[in-house]
Amino acid sequence: MMLDLLGGFGEKGRTSLAVRSGSTLILLDIGIKVGASGAEYYPALEGPVDDIDAVFVSHAHEDHVGALSWLLARGYAGPIFMTAETRGEAPATLAAYAEPGDFSRFPLPEDRIELFEPGDTLTSGNLVVSTGRSGHVVGGVWFAVDDGESRIAYSADVVPDSNVFVMDTIPHCDLLVFDASYGADPVPGAVRAREISEWVARHPRGCLLPTPLSGRSLELIAALPGPFAIHAGMRSSLEAQMDAGASLLPGVSGFLRRRLREAADWADGEPLPALPLLADDGMGEAGPSSRLLPRAGEAGYPVLLTGHLPPGSPGQLLNKAGRADWIRMPTHPTLSGNVGIWEKAGRPTALSHSCGPDLLGDLKSHIPSLLTQCRTGHRVTVGQGSKK
C-alpha cells in the first residue's frame, strides 16, 4: 500500500490521507485548515479526482470534513462513507467552513452517503476497512485499512481516556497514523477538567465557554461544578448526543441528561447570564460564539477557551490581547494515551497527524518508530518505511 499525506502532517488542519493498493484508491477524511487561505486551506490533492473509489469520513469537525464540498466541486462522484451522526452534523460544518459557492452548488449529497455504524467492516475494491469508536465525538470512528498483505491504522481524532466517550482498541498494524494534536503533553484529562472546574468556580458572576457543538461540549458539561447555561440552539444536538448510549461510557448518558435538563437556555440579544455559558464553536470562527466573543470582550465578561486556537482566529486574538484565558480540555490523546495506542497496535512504524514539527522530536523520544520527517505532500510505502 502507498499512503499520500494530503494534509495534517507537520501542521494542524486539513487532515486527509489517500490510500492506494493496486487499482483501488480511497481517501480517509477531507478537511480544511482554519486560518489558512488559498491552496493551503484545502488538502494537497493534485490532478483529477476520477480515480478515487471512495471517501471515508471519521467525524464532522471542520478539519476532517470541511473540504467535502470542494472535492465535489472538483468532480468527485463516488460514495461517501460516514456514520449517521456524522451525516447529521456535516451540513452545518460545511455551511460554516466551505466556500459559499461550493456549498450552494454541492451540499452534502444524501443519495451518495453510505451509512455504517462504528465497529462495522467496509470494503472498497481490494481494500477492507474496519472501524471502531473514537472516544472523540458521538459517531466518530478510527479506520484500519487492509489489502491482504499489510494494514494501516488511521486514528483520526481519538480520546483514549475520555470521561464521557468510549474508544475501541485500534488493532495491530504495520503503520499507525495517530492523533498527535498535543505533542508529548503529559497532563491527563482529569487534571485539566479539575483546573477548568476551579476556573469556573472563581467566576461566579458568569463566563463564556466557547466549544464545538459535538464532543467537547459533553466533556465540559461533565466537568462544570454547578449550574450553567447553553445557547438555546445547542440543546437539540446535545440531547441527541446524550441519547447515543453506545458511544458513551456506562452511566454517563443519564448523568449528562440530568445536567442538561437543569441548564438554562440563553438566546442572542439577552443579557449575558450570571452563569457559565456554553456556545458553539470553540474558536469564535462561526456559530453563536463568533458573535459572543466580541460582546464578551467589550463587556469584560470572562472568557475561557479550552481547545485549539488557530493563528488569527477570534479566540486566539482575544487570548493574545489578555482578554480570554486558556486551559486545554483534552479531546485528543495526551502522551500516555498515545503511547498506549502505539503499544497495543504492536509498536509499529508510526506517523503523527495534527502536530507541528516543533513537537515531534520530544514525541519520538517516547515513540521511537515515529517518522518525524514526514510532511503534507509526502508519500509513504507501507511496510518499507520509505517516502518520496
mmCIF file of C-alpha atoms in Angstrom:
data_model
loop_
_atom_site.group_PDB
_atom_site.id
_atom_site.type_symbol
_atom_site.label_atom_id
_atom_site.label_comp_id
_atom_site.label_asym_id
_atom_site.label_seq_id
_atom_site.Cartn_x
_atom_site.Cartn_y
_atom_site.Cartn_z
ATOM 1 C CA MET A 1 0.000 0.000 0.000
ATOM 2 C CA MET A 2 1.004 3.580 -0.620
ATOM 3 C CA LEU A 3 -0.123 6.435 1.574
ATOM 4 C CA ASP A 4 -0.171 10.000 0.232
ATOM 5 C CA LEU A 5 -0.189 12.596 3.005
ATOM 6 C CA LEU A 6 -2.640 15.194 1.746
ATOM 7 C CA GLY A 7 -3.000 17.308 4.875
ATOM 8 C CA GLY A 8 -2.399 17.459 8.594
ATOM 9 C CA PHE A 9 1.254 16.332 8.635
ATOM 10 C CA GLY A 10 3.617 18.800 10.266
ATOM 11 C CA GLU A 11 0.560 21.039 10.648
ATOM 12 C CA LYS A 12 -2.831 21.236 12.341
ATOM 13 C CA GLY A 13 -5.806 21.145 9.966
ATOM 14 C CA ARG A 14 -6.918 19.924 6.501
ATOM 15 C CA THR A 15 -6.469 16.315 7.658
ATOM 16 C CA SER A 16 -6.606 13.931 4.702
ATOM 17 C CA LEU A 17 -4.923 10.699 3.577
ATOM 18 C CA ALA A 18 -5.016 8.863 0.263
ATOM 19 C CA VAL A 19 -4.542 5.088 0.459
ATOM 20 C CA ARG A 20 -3.722 3.180 -2.730
ATOM 21 C CA SER A 21 -3.348 -0.549 -3.272
ATOM 22 C CA GLY A 22 -3.329 -1.950 -6.795
ATOM 23 C CA SER A 23 -6.077 -0.214 -8.716
ATOM 24 C CA THR A 24 -8.018 0.908 -5.611
ATOM 25 C CA LEU A 25 -7.699 4.450 -4.231
ATOM 26 C CA ILE A 26 -9.598 5.776 -1.216
ATOM 27 C CA LEU A 27 -9.488 8.980 0.822
ATOM 28 C CA LEU A 28 -9.631 8.998 4.611
ATOM 29 C CA ASP A 29 -11.059 12.382 5.649
ATOM 30 C CA ILE A 30 -11.118 15.610 3.671
ATOM 31 C CA GLY A 31 -10.652 18.595 5.991
ATOM 32 C CA ILE A 32 -9.848 22.300 5.830
ATOM 33 C CA LYS A 33 -7.221 24.322 7.689
ATOM 34 C CA VAL A 34 -8.663 27.155 9.748
ATOM 35 C CA GLY A 35 -6.535 30.290 9.457
ATOM 36 C CA ALA A 36 -5.061 29.344 6.078
ATOM 37 C CA SER A 37 -6.055 30.725 2.692
ATOM 38 C CA GLY A 38 -5.809 29.726 -0.938
ATOM 39 C CA ALA A 39 -4.433 26.275 -1.686
ATOM 40 C CA GLU A 40 -3.307 25.705 1.918
ATOM 41 C CA TYR A 41 -6.922 25.845 3.108
ATOM 42 C CA TYR A 42 -7.596 22.546 1.291
ATOM 43 C CA PRO A 43 -5.864 19.159 1.119
ATOM 44 C CA ALA A 44 -2.852 18.936 -1.204
ATOM 45 C CA LEU A 45 -4.789 16.849 -3.728
ATOM 46 C CA GLU A 46 -3.489 17.479 -7.218
ATOM 47 C CA GLY A 47 -4.795 16.328 -10.554
ATOM 48 C CA PRO A 48 -8.161 14.760 -11.451
ATOM 49 C CA VAL A 49 -10.323 13.027 -8.862
ATOM 50 C CA ASP A 50 -11.863 10.456 -11.242
ATOM 51 C CA ASP A 51 -9.720 7.615 -9.917
ATOM 52 C CA ILE A 52 -10.857 7.991 -6.292
ATOM 53 C CA ASP A 53 -13.062 4.990 -5.483
ATOM 54 C CA ALA A 54 -14.475 6.105 -2.123
ATOM 55 C CA VAL A 55 -14.213 8.703 0.630
ATOM 56 C CA PHE A 56 -14.392 7.712 4.309
ATOM 57 C CA VAL A 57 -15.150 10.450 6.856
ATOM 58 C CA SER A 58 -14.255 9.892 10.509
ATOM 59 C CA HIS A 59 -16.407 12.675 12.008
ATOM 60 C CA ALA A 60 -17.926 16.062 11.222
ATOM 61 C CA HIS A 61 -15.358 18.517 12.592
ATOM 62 C CA GLU A 62 -14.123 21.033 10.034
ATOM 63 C CA ASP A 63 -10.542 19.762 9.883
ATOM 64 C CA HIS A 64 -11.844 16.341 8.803
ATOM 65 C CA VAL A 65 -14.872 17.063 6.569
ATOM 66 C CA GLY A 66 -14.803 20.797 5.750
ATOM 67 C CA ALA A 67 -13.354 20.303 2.234
ATOM 68 C CA LEU A 68 -16.011 17.849 1.084
ATOM 69 C CA SER A 69 -17.928 20.425 -0.997
ATOM 70 C CA TRP A 70 -14.583 21.464 -2.541
ATOM 71 C CA LEU A 71 -13.918 17.847 -3.515
ATOM 72 C CA LEU A 72 -17.410 17.518 -5.009
ATOM 73 C CA ALA A 73 -16.905 20.757 -6.938
ATOM 74 C CA ARG A 74 -13.748 19.226 -8.448
ATOM 75 C CA GLY A 75 -15.828 16.363 -9.826
ATOM 76 C CA TYR A 76 -15.753 13.587 -7.253
ATOM 77 C CA ALA A 77 -18.837 11.455 -7.923
ATOM 78 C CA GLY A 78 -18.270 8.319 -5.826
ATOM 79 C CA PRO A 79 -19.632 7.072 -2.496
ATOM 80 C CA ILE A 80 -19.037 8.793 0.834
ATOM 81 C CA PHE A 81 -18.942 6.586 3.921
ATOM 82 C CA MET A 82 -19.880 8.063 7.307
ATOM 83 C CA THR A 83 -21.963 7.339 10.397
ATOM 84 C CA ALA A 84 -25.497 8.672 10.836
ATOM 85 C CA GLU A 85 -24.264 11.145 13.452
ATOM 86 C CA THR A 86 -21.621 12.497 11.093
ATOM 87 C CA ARG A 87 -24.201 12.820 8.335
ATOM 88 C CA GLY A 88 -26.437 14.794 10.693
ATOM 89 C CA GLU A 89 -23.682 17.244 11.672
ATOM 90 C CA ALA A 90 -21.759 17.625 8.401
ATOM 91 C CA PRO A 91 -24.130 20.102 6.667
ATOM 92 C CA ALA A 92 -23.682 22.677 9.449
ATOM 93 C CA THR A 93 -19.895 22.241 9.303
ATOM 94 C CA LEU A 94 -19.853 22.697 5.531
ATOM 95 C CA ALA A 95 -22.127 25.740 5.767
ATOM 96 C CA ALA A 96 -19.663 27.340 8.197
ATOM 97 C CA TYR A 97 -16.347 26.379 6.569
ATOM 98 C CA ALA A 98 -16.861 25.534 2.883
ATOM 99 C CA GLU A 99 -16.507 28.214 0.226
ATOM 100 C CA PRO A 100 -20.097 29.531 -0.096
ATOM 101 C CA GLY A 101 -20.264 28.972 -3.843
ATOM 102 C CA ASP A 102 -19.078 25.378 -3.496
ATOM 103 C CA PHE A 103 -21.533 24.690 -0.685
ATOM 104 C CA SER A 104 -24.512 26.183 -2.534
ATOM 105 C CA ARG A 105 -23.782 24.069 -5.613
ATOM 106 C CA PHE A 106 -22.501 20.982 -3.815
ATOM 107 C CA PRO A 107 -24.138 20.452 -0.422
ATOM 108 C CA LEU A 108 -23.943 17.067 1.251
ATOM 109 C CA PRO A 109 -25.194 14.579 -1.422
ATOM 110 C CA GLU A 110 -27.618 12.481 0.619
ATOM 111 C CA ASP A 111 -28.106 9.938 -2.185
ATOM 112 C CA ARG A 112 -24.399 9.053 -2.170
ATOM 113 C CA ILE A 113 -23.913 8.684 1.582
ATOM 114 C CA GLU A 114 -23.175 5.102 2.630
ATOM 115 C CA LEU A 115 -24.043 4.823 6.317
ATOM 116 C CA PHE A 116 -22.267 2.498 8.706
ATOM 117 C CA GLU A 117 -22.049 2.033 12.462
ATOM 118 C CA PRO A 118 -18.817 2.102 14.475
ATOM 119 C CA GLY A 119 -17.487 -1.447 14.544
ATOM 120 C CA ASP A 120 -18.666 -2.268 11.021
ATOM 121 C CA THR A 121 -16.267 -3.629 8.379
ATOM 122 C CA LEU A 122 -16.480 -1.984 4.943
ATOM 123 C CA THR A 123 -14.963 -2.729 1.546
ATOM 124 C CA SER A 124 -13.813 -0.717 -1.443
ATOM 125 C CA GLY A 125 -12.164 -2.594 -4.286
ATOM 126 C CA ASN A 126 -9.471 -4.797 -2.801
ATOM 127 C CA LEU A 127 -9.352 -2.830 0.468
ATOM 128 C CA VAL A 128 -11.082 -3.946 3.672
ATOM 129 C CA VAL A 129 -11.764 -1.088 6.076
ATOM 130 C CA SER A 130 -12.523 -1.854 9.713
ATOM 131 C CA THR A 131 -13.852 0.803 12.079
ATOM 132 C CA GLY A 132 -14.111 1.477 15.800
ATOM 133 C CA ARG A 133 -15.409 4.114 18.201
ATOM 134 C CA SER A 134 -13.019 7.035 18.595
ATOM 135 C CA GLY A 135 -13.848 8.376 22.054
ATOM 136 C CA HIS A 136 -13.822 11.874 20.498
ATOM 137 C CA VAL A 137 -17.441 12.518 19.481
ATOM 138 C CA VAL A 138 -20.683 10.584 19.122
ATOM 139 C CA GLY A 139 -20.444 8.668 15.836
ATOM 140 C CA GLY A 140 -16.722 9.365 15.465
ATOM 141 C CA VAL A 141 -14.511 6.481 14.303
ATOM 142 C CA TRP A 142 -10.992 5.363 13.518
ATOM 143 C CA PHE A 143 -10.200 3.358 10.362
ATOM 144 C CA ALA A 144 -7.920 0.363 9.762
ATOM 145 C CA VAL A 145 -7.263 -0.463 6.090
ATOM 146 C CA ASP A 146 -6.081 -3.924 4.980
ATOM 147 C CA ASP A 147 -5.196 -5.074 1.450
ATOM 148 C CA GLY A 148 -4.375 -8.683 2.400
ATOM 149 C CA GLU A 149 -0.636 -8.006 2.652
ATOM 150 C CA SER A 150 -0.377 -5.093 5.080
ATOM 151 C CA ARG A 151 -2.554 -2.953 7.307
ATOM 152 C CA ILE A 152 -2.502 0.730 8.149
ATOM 153 C CA ALA A 153 -4.483 2.199 11.037
ATOM 154 C CA TYR A 154 -5.558 5.833 10.945
ATOM 155 C CA SER A 155 -6.801 7.061 14.287
ATOM 156 C CA ALA A 156 -8.382 10.317 13.074
ATOM 157 C CA ASP A 157 -9.189 12.145 16.353
ATOM 158 C CA VAL A 158 -9.344 9.863 19.392
ATOM 159 C CA VAL A 159 -9.517 10.151 23.182
ATOM 160 C CA PRO A 160 -8.337 7.005 24.984
ATOM 161 C CA ASP A 161 -9.095 8.367 28.470
ATOM 162 C CA SER A 162 -12.274 10.380 27.914
ATOM 163 C CA ASN A 163 -14.556 10.863 30.911
ATOM 164 C CA VAL A 164 -17.565 10.661 28.579
ATOM 165 C CA PHE A 165 -16.952 8.653 25.398
ATOM 166 C CA VAL A 166 -15.891 5.068 24.603
ATOM 167 C CA MET A 167 -12.827 4.378 22.454
ATOM 168 C CA ASP A 168 -12.340 0.928 20.924
ATOM 169 C CA THR A 169 -8.842 -0.545 20.733
ATOM 170 C CA ILE A 170 -7.001 0.092 17.458
ATOM 171 C CA PRO A 171 -5.758 -3.276 16.098
ATOM 172 C CA HIS A 172 -2.223 -4.444 15.323
ATOM 173 C CA CYS A 173 -0.954 -2.829 12.145
ATOM 174 C CA ASP A 174 2.136 -2.258 10.012
ATOM 175 C CA LEU A 175 1.757 1.519 10.084
ATOM 176 C CA LEU A 176 -0.069 3.596 12.705
ATOM 177 C CA VAL A 177 -1.157 7.141 11.810
ATOM 178 C CA PHE A 178 -2.046 8.643 15.166
ATOM 179 C CA ASP A 179 -3.513 11.855 16.543
ATOM 180 C CA ALA A 180 -0.638 13.928 17.983
ATOM 181 C CA SER A 181 -2.554 17.178 18.450
ATOM 182 C CA TYR A 182 -0.974 17.730 21.876
ATOM 183 C CA GLY A 183 2.533 16.506 21.102
ATOM 184 C CA ALA A 184 4.017 14.954 24.237
ATOM 185 C CA ASP A 185 1.771 16.778 26.722
ATOM 186 C CA PRO A 186 1.761 14.520 29.819
ATOM 187 C CA VAL A 187 -1.084 16.188 31.765
ATOM 188 C CA PRO A 188 -4.087 13.816 31.938
ATOM 189 C CA GLY A 189 -7.611 14.884 31.123
ATOM 190 C CA ALA A 190 -8.839 14.526 34.723
ATOM 191 C CA VAL A 191 -6.319 17.143 35.874
ATOM 192 C CA ARG A 192 -7.331 19.577 33.136
ATOM 193 C CA ALA A 193 -11.028 19.041 33.910
ATOM 194 C CA ARG A 194 -10.366 19.915 37.551
ATOM 195 C CA GLU A 195 -8.464 23.065 36.502
ATOM 196 C CA ILE A 196 -11.420 24.150 34.335
ATOM 197 C CA SER A 197 -13.884 23.469 37.161
ATOM 198 C CA GLU A 198 -11.782 25.575 39.533
ATOM 199 C CA TRP A 199 -11.508 28.419 36.990
ATOM 200 C CA VAL A 200 -15.293 28.469 36.535
ATOM 201 C CA ALA A 201 -15.827 28.457 40.304
ATOM 202 C CA ARG A 202 -13.646 31.583 40.531
ATOM 203 C CA HIS A 203 -16.039 33.428 38.187
ATOM 204 C CA PRO A 204 -19.424 33.129 39.936
ATOM 205 C CA ARG A 205 -20.958 36.103 38.095
ATOM 206 C CA GLY A 206 -20.811 34.279 34.761
ATOM 207 C CA CYS A 207 -18.369 33.441 31.992
ATOM 208 C CA LEU A 208 -18.307 32.355 28.354
ATOM 209 C CA LEU A 209 -17.084 28.886 27.340
ATOM 210 C CA PRO A 210 -16.816 28.639 23.528
ATOM 211 C CA THR A 211 -16.955 24.980 22.496
ATOM 212 C CA PRO A 212 -17.504 22.770 19.447
ATOM 213 C CA LEU A 213 -21.107 21.633 19.244
ATOM 214 C CA SER A 214 -20.119 17.974 19.374
ATOM 215 C CA GLY A 215 -17.563 16.238 21.550
ATOM 216 C CA ARG A 216 -16.015 18.806 23.868
ATOM 217 C CA SER A 217 -19.384 20.241 24.900
ATOM 218 C CA LEU A 218 -20.245 16.995 26.664
ATOM 219 C CA GLU A 219 -16.812 16.868 28.306
ATOM 220 C CA LEU A 220 -17.319 20.416 29.613
ATOM 221 C CA ILE A 221 -20.823 19.704 30.903
ATOM 222 C CA ALA A 222 -19.426 16.747 32.835
ATOM 223 C CA ALA A 223 -16.680 18.952 34.314
ATOM 224 C CA LEU A 224 -18.692 22.054 35.278
ATOM 225 C CA PRO A 225 -19.049 22.441 39.059
ATOM 226 C CA GLY A 226 -22.603 23.787 39.228
ATOM 227 C CA PRO A 227 -25.493 25.315 37.233
ATOM 228 C CA PHE A 228 -24.800 26.518 33.705
ATOM 229 C CA ALA A 229 -26.461 27.929 30.596
ATOM 230 C CA ILE A 230 -26.280 26.930 26.952
ATOM 231 C CA HIS A 231 -27.031 28.765 23.753
ATOM 232 C CA ALA A 232 -30.581 27.582 23.021
ATOM 233 C CA GLY A 233 -29.618 26.429 19.523
ATOM 234 C CA MET A 234 -27.356 23.757 21.014
ATOM 235 C CA ARG A 235 -29.998 21.895 23.018
ATOM 236 C CA SER A 236 -31.406 19.535 20.386
ATOM 237 C CA SER A 237 -27.938 18.455 19.228
ATOM 238 C CA LEU A 238 -26.724 17.925 22.798
ATOM 239 C CA GLU A 239 -29.814 15.860 23.581
ATOM 240 C CA ALA A 240 -29.209 13.677 20.526
ATOM 241 C CA GLN A 241 -25.573 13.135 21.518
ATOM 242 C CA MET A 242 -26.559 12.195 25.055
ATOM 243 C CA ASP A 243 -29.079 9.656 23.748
ATOM 244 C CA ALA A 244 -26.374 7.808 21.774
ATOM 245 C CA GLY A 245 -25.772 5.290 24.535
ATOM 246 C CA ALA A 246 -23.379 3.043 22.604
ATOM 247 C CA SER A 247 -20.903 5.918 22.253
ATOM 248 C CA LEU A 248 -20.923 6.856 25.938
ATOM 249 C CA LEU A 249 -19.364 5.272 28.986
ATOM 250 C CA PRO A 250 -21.755 3.376 31.300
ATOM 251 C CA GLY A 251 -23.856 5.698 33.429
ATOM 252 C CA VAL A 252 -22.746 8.854 31.634
ATOM 253 C CA SER A 253 -25.829 9.288 29.447
ATOM 254 C CA GLY A 254 -28.238 9.596 32.369
ATOM 255 C CA PHE A 255 -25.910 11.925 34.275
ATOM 256 C CA LEU A 256 -25.491 14.255 31.296
ATOM 257 C CA ARG A 257 -29.228 14.289 30.525
ATOM 258 C CA ARG A 258 -29.987 15.330 34.090
ATOM 259 C CA ARG A 259 -27.438 18.129 33.883
ATOM 260 C CA LEU A 260 -28.818 19.331 30.553
ATOM 261 C CA ARG A 261 -32.426 19.349 31.818
ATOM 262 C CA GLU A 262 -31.314 21.720 34.577
ATOM 263 C CA ALA A 263 -29.379 24.022 32.206
ATOM 264 C CA ALA A 264 -30.803 27.434 31.330
ATOM 265 C CA ASP A 265 -31.400 28.326 27.688
ATOM 266 C CA TRP A 266 -29.856 31.601 26.517
ATOM 267 C CA ALA A 267 -30.675 33.387 23.244
ATOM 268 C CA ASP A 268 -28.951 36.088 21.207
ATOM 269 C CA GLY A 269 -29.837 39.571 22.427
ATOM 270 C CA GLU A 270 -30.438 38.591 26.041
ATOM 271 C CA PRO A 271 -28.214 39.957 28.845
ATOM 272 C CA LEU A 272 -25.136 37.872 29.447
ATOM 273 C CA PRO A 273 -26.075 35.382 32.181
ATOM 274 C CA ALA A 274 -24.607 35.127 35.687
ATOM 275 C CA LEU A 275 -23.749 31.516 34.816
ATOM 276 C CA PRO A 276 -21.146 29.658 32.768
ATOM 277 C CA LEU A 277 -22.452 29.917 29.182
ATOM 278 C CA LEU A 278 -21.614 27.279 26.567
ATOM 279 C CA ALA A 279 -21.818 28.478 22.963
ATOM 280 C CA ASP A 280 -20.501 26.969 19.744
ATOM 281 C CA ASP A 281 -17.973 26.999 18.055
ATOM 282 C CA GLY A 282 -14.750 26.724 20.036
ATOM 283 C CA MET A 283 -12.610 29.213 18.056
ATOM 284 C CA GLY A 284 -15.115 32.013 17.511
ATOM 285 C CA GLU A 285 -14.950 31.484 13.758
ATOM 286 C CA ALA A 286 -18.617 30.526 13.330
ATOM 287 C CA GLY A 287 -21.866 29.983 15.185
ATOM 288 C CA PRO A 288 -23.057 31.897 18.269
ATOM 289 C CA SER A 289 -19.552 32.241 19.709
ATOM 290 C CA SER A 290 -18.495 34.329 16.694
ATOM 291 C CA ARG A 291 -20.990 36.932 17.936
ATOM 292 C CA LEU A 292 -20.478 36.354 21.643
ATOM 293 C CA LEU A 293 -16.679 36.660 21.798
ATOM 294 C CA PRO A 294 -16.620 40.334 20.714
ATOM 295 C CA ARG A 295 -19.551 41.094 23.025
ATOM 296 C CA ALA A 296 -17.868 39.400 25.984
ATOM 297 C CA GLY A 297 -14.599 41.202 25.281
ATOM 298 C CA GLU A 298 -16.308 44.601 25.228
ATOM 299 C CA ALA A 299 -18.337 43.878 28.377
ATOM 300 C CA GLY A 300 -15.440 42.456 30.387
ATOM 301 C CA TYR A 301 -17.335 39.169 30.658
ATOM 302 C CA PRO A 302 -14.762 36.458 31.493
ATOM 303 C CA VAL A 303 -13.908 34.042 28.668
ATOM 304 C CA LEU A 304 -12.277 30.624 28.968
ATOM 305 C CA LEU A 305 -11.017 28.975 25.788
ATOM 306 C CA THR A 306 -10.400 25.239 26.021
ATOM 307 C CA GLY A 307 -9.220 23.985 22.622
ATOM 308 C CA HIS A 308 -7.081 24.632 19.550
ATOM 309 C CA LEU A 309 -6.706 28.322 18.642
ATOM 310 C CA PRO A 310 -5.504 28.800 15.052
ATOM 311 C CA PRO A 311 -3.417 31.945 14.485
ATOM 312 C CA GLY A 312 -5.673 34.864 13.637
ATOM 313 C CA SER A 313 -8.851 33.223 14.890
ATOM 314 C CA PRO A 314 -11.102 35.405 17.093
ATOM 315 C CA GLY A 315 -10.365 33.253 20.132
ATOM 316 C CA GLN A 316 -6.605 33.416 19.614
ATOM 317 C CA LEU A 317 -6.687 37.194 19.172
ATOM 318 C CA LEU A 318 -8.741 37.666 22.335
ATOM 319 C CA ASN A 319 -6.365 35.419 24.278
ATOM 320 C CA LYS A 320 -3.324 37.239 22.884
ATOM 321 C CA ALA A 321 -4.819 40.556 23.991
ATOM 322 C CA GLY A 322 -5.170 39.225 27.537
ATOM 323 C CA ARG A 323 -8.972 39.285 27.456
ATOM 324 C CA ALA A 324 -9.500 35.499 27.470
ATOM 325 C CA ASP A 325 -7.897 32.698 29.446
ATOM 326 C CA TRP A 326 -6.986 29.274 28.080
ATOM 327 C CA ILE A 327 -6.972 25.844 29.707
ATOM 328 C CA ARG A 328 -6.857 22.787 27.472
ATOM 329 C CA MET A 329 -9.767 20.368 27.834
ATOM 330 C CA PRO A 330 -8.219 17.231 26.310
ATOM 331 C CA THR A 331 -10.287 15.958 23.407
ATOM 332 C CA HIS A 332 -7.244 14.320 21.819
ATOM 333 C CA PRO A 333 -4.682 11.921 23.317
ATOM 334 C CA THR A 334 -2.163 13.094 25.855
ATOM 335 C CA LEU A 335 1.228 11.370 25.977
ATOM 336 C CA SER A 336 0.229 8.285 27.961
ATOM 337 C CA GLY A 337 -2.767 7.736 25.699
ATOM 338 C CA ASN A 338 -0.708 7.770 22.509
ATOM 339 C CA VAL A 339 1.979 5.523 23.937
ATOM 340 C CA GLY A 340 -0.765 3.094 24.960
ATOM 341 C CA ILE A 341 -2.347 3.161 21.485
ATOM 342 C CA TRP A 342 1.038 2.504 19.862
ATOM 343 C CA GLU A 343 1.901 -0.350 22.222
ATOM 344 C CA LYS A 344 -1.491 -2.058 21.759
ATOM 345 C CA ALA A 345 -1.066 -1.737 17.983
ATOM 346 C CA GLY A 346 2.180 -3.760 18.236
ATOM 347 C CA ARG A 347 4.678 -0.873 18.315
ATOM 348 C CA PRO A 348 4.525 -0.397 14.531
ATOM 349 C CA THR A 349 6.126 2.255 12.376
ATOM 350 C CA ALA A 350 4.227 5.446 13.159
ATOM 351 C CA LEU A 351 3.202 8.764 11.634
ATOM 352 C CA SER A 352 1.589 11.614 13.541
ATOM 353 C CA HIS A 353 -1.068 13.993 12.262
ATOM 354 C CA SER A 354 -2.298 17.351 13.568
ATOM 355 C CA CYS A 355 1.048 18.221 15.162
ATOM 356 C CA GLY A 356 3.576 20.932 14.380
ATOM 357 C CA PRO A 357 7.212 19.990 13.594
ATOM 358 C CA ASP A 358 8.498 21.585 16.803
ATOM 359 C CA LEU A 359 6.758 18.964 18.968
ATOM 360 C CA LEU A 360 7.743 15.834 17.078
ATOM 361 C CA GLY A 361 11.244 15.382 18.482
ATOM 362 C CA ASP A 362 10.003 15.093 22.070
ATOM 363 C CA LEU A 363 7.256 12.713 20.952
ATOM 364 C CA LYS A 364 9.802 10.469 19.205
ATOM 365 C CA SER A 365 11.688 10.000 22.475
ATOM 366 C CA HIS A 366 8.575 8.151 23.718
ATOM 367 C CA ILE A 367 7.554 6.505 20.400
ATOM 368 C CA PRO A 368 10.903 5.551 18.781
ATOM 369 C CA SER A 369 9.383 4.296 15.495
ATOM 370 C CA LEU A 370 7.841 7.719 14.741
ATOM 371 C CA LEU A 371 8.800 9.071 11.285
ATOM 372 C CA THR A 372 9.321 12.694 12.268
ATOM 373 C CA GLN A 373 10.383 13.870 8.792
ATOM 374 C CA CYS A 374 7.038 13.207 7.077
ATOM 375 C CA ARG A 375 5.029 16.238 5.967
ATOM 376 C CA THR A 376 1.969 17.035 3.903
ATOM 377 C CA GLY A 377 2.826 16.212 0.286
ATOM 378 C CA HIS A 378 4.997 13.192 1.113
ATOM 379 C CA ARG A 379 4.312 9.573 0.146
ATOM 380 C CA VAL A 380 4.871 6.593 2.452
ATOM 381 C CA THR A 381 5.117 2.988 1.239
ATOM 382 C CA VAL A 382 3.684 0.775 3.953
ATOM 383 C CA GLY A 383 5.988 -1.952 5.197
ATOM 384 C CA GLN A 384 9.124 -0.372 3.753
ATOM 385 C CA GLY A 385 9.167 2.900 5.680
ATOM 386 C CA SER A 386 10.236 4.813 2.573
ATOM 387 C CA LYS A 387 8.870 8.147 1.451
ATOM 388 C CA LYS A 388 9.223 10.488 -1.509
#
